[in-house]
Amino acid sequence: MTGQDTLDGQKPLIVIASNRGPFSFKQDKNGEFTSQRGSGGLVTALGALAERHEVLWVAAALSKGDEAWQAQHGEQPVDVEGVRLRLVRHTPRRYDQYYNVIANPLLWFIQHELWDIPRKPSITGDTWKAWRNGYQPVNQRFAEVIAESVQDTDRPIIILPQDYHLYLVPQTVRDILGDRVQIQPFIHIPWPGPDAWRILPGEMRTAILTSLLASDRVGFQTERDAFNFVQCCRLYVDDAHSHGSRNSIDYRGHRVEAHTYPISIDIEKLEELAAENETRLLKAQMMAFVGDNKLILRVDRIEPSKNILRGLEAFRELLVNHPEHRGRVQMLALLVPSRMEVDEYQDYLQQIMADAGMINAEFSGESWEPVRILVGENYRRAIGAMQLYDVLLVNPIADGMNLVAKEGALVNQRDGVLLLSEHAGVFYELGDHALTVSPFDTYGTAEAMHRALTMSATERQERAEALRNAVKGAGIRSWFYAQLEDTMRSLSSQARKSSTS
Ligand code: G6P
């Protein structure tokens, strides 16, 4: 946590904008509000940031409680646990079009390369309506609220829009506030190469790319994502040139950097949580459930990009090709419900349950059921289970980073082996110490499971230690401060330029 905190003695105002906010609200019968802090890394990182900086967070009102909270507080940001929060309300129809038609699934599926392109998607009249009446106005409203909230300050302003929900925010903010603000979006999900973006009609694609090019710098999880973004701009945006650079684009008189900031976890907080009594109790429950079996664990949102079906298929192949593991190994999938309004997610859960059922029907013994799926959101239980795994299966088709791999590596107590897809962003940080697999290769994944289950204690220990050290070397705060330092540096050089001109 180094670098400058002020610019000419002035602390900057930092604005974070994200679809999902740091707190959700509930209103009781007497009209009183209680707030619940989200568990995401961004929220945690912000806790530390808010100690040193003034932070304004603009997010959508997602629940009835959020809407009531917003109605009570109106347009003014309100202090919640040291963060100034401003919730933005959208009409349900508009929000549904933005979130359930454009952001998830269209953009999410393009960026994770999940579409079954001979069949899906079709960009229908309804998709266009959702773009024009949902995604565009929701982004517009976000940008206006950000601009309203900062326009009276003469302090340096840094605006950090998060993720694929808010691609159009940079352009509108720039139009309203001009060059006095630093705009630096961060894209949490993969940015695929130009071919994947062919699915999106040119008008939508150009709107997204030119808006991002209104930023000063765009943050990505990996160098590959940043490189792909540069290629997309070169190919699809008139007047955008990289001049041979892999990580910057010159566009209409200004340079936009594509910079890599791999996201991480809150190491201290997770270590504390893992040691707490409640977590230990849940861990003991898991231990009793696993018994003397070896444990292959996965922890994921119910999400097609996580490749849960091929994970099950690989486990089935393990039991077929290496029958010595039957009755000795347990696969446990802790799955968190997600985006159930989107049909593809509903179907995916059904298929998972059906496939798991088939494996159990085929292989179960008297006192052994090979696959157990637990659906629900229980973070402590997940952390308890992560302490116990022999193998952690992280095999996404595509993943921006994948924090489960980092969490598992940090808290595991059994020298567990990480089985990692080469298409997860975290592969670039942890791949050397994991057993890496192609997510499409179920045979290869089954063989990797076998190798992990039969690996010598020495090799397991060496790998687990190397993983732990790699994770401990870069936590969530350094992710945040690296971005902040870059924006502060740009602000200072801007200030220098304008004072000498
Ligand atoms: C995952 C992704 C994030 C994304 C979030 C949205 O966690 O890694 O990049 O912002 O999903 O999830 P939500 O539940 O709000 O749709």
Coordinates of N, CA, C and O in Angstrom, one line a residue, residues 29 63 90 113 119 125 151 230 263 273 284 295 328 366 387 440 487:
K29 N -41.2 -4.4 10.1 CA -42.6 -3.9 10.2 C -42.7 -2.4 10.7 O -43.6 -1.7 10.3
S63 N -33.4 -5.0 -4.5 CA -34.5 -5.6 -3.8 C -35.6 -4.6 -3.4 O -35.3 -3.4 -3.5
H90 N -34.4 1.7 -10.9 CA -34.8 1.6 -12.3 C -36.1 0.9 -12.3 O -36.4 0.1 -11.4
E113 N -17.8 -17.2 -24.1 CA -17.9 -18.1 -25.3 C -18.7 -19.3 -25.0 O -18.3 -20.5 -25.3
R119 N -27.3 -22.6 -33.2 CA -28.7 -22.5 -32.7 C -28.9 -21.2 -31.9 O -30.0 -20.6 -32.1
G125 N -36.0 -8.9 -32.4 CA -36.5 -7.6 -32.1 C -36.6 -7.3 -30.6 O -36.3 -6.2 -30.2
Q151 N -20.4 16.7 -9.5 CA -20.1 17.9 -10.2 C -19.8 19.1 -9.4 O -19.1 20.0 -9.9
V230 N -7.5 -4.9 -27.1 CA -6.7 -4.0 -28.1 C -7.0 -4.5 -29.5 O -7.3 -3.7 -30.4
I263 N -7.3 -9.7 -9.9 CA -8.1 -9.5 -8.6 C -7.7 -10.7 -7.6 O -7.2 -11.7 -8.0
L273 N -11.8 -15.9 9.3 CA -13.1 -16.6 9.2 C -12.9 -18.1 9.3 O -13.7 -18.8 9.9
A284 N -16.5 -29.6 10.8 CA -16.6 -30.9 11.5 C -17.8 -31.7 10.9 O -17.7 -32.9 10.7
L295 N -11.6 -36.6 -0.6 CA -12.7 -35.6 -1.0 C -12.2 -34.8 -2.3 O -11.2 -34.2 -2.3
R328 N -14.1 -45.1 -2.3 CA -13.0 -44.5 -1.5 C -12.9 -43.0 -1.7 O -12.1 -42.3 -1.1
E366 N -23.5 -49.8 -0.7 CA -24.3 -49.8 0.5 C -24.1 -48.5 1.3 O -25.1 -47.9 1.8
Q387 N -11.1 -26.5 3.7 CA -10.0 -26.9 4.5 C -9.7 -28.4 4.4 O -8.6 -28.8 4.7
F440 N -12.4 -29.0 -21.7 CA -13.2 -29.8 -22.6 C -12.8 -31.3 -22.5 O -13.5 -32.2 -23.0
T487 N -4.2 5.7 -11.5 CA -5.0 6.9 -11.8 C -4.4 8.2 -11.1 O -4.5 9.2 -11.8

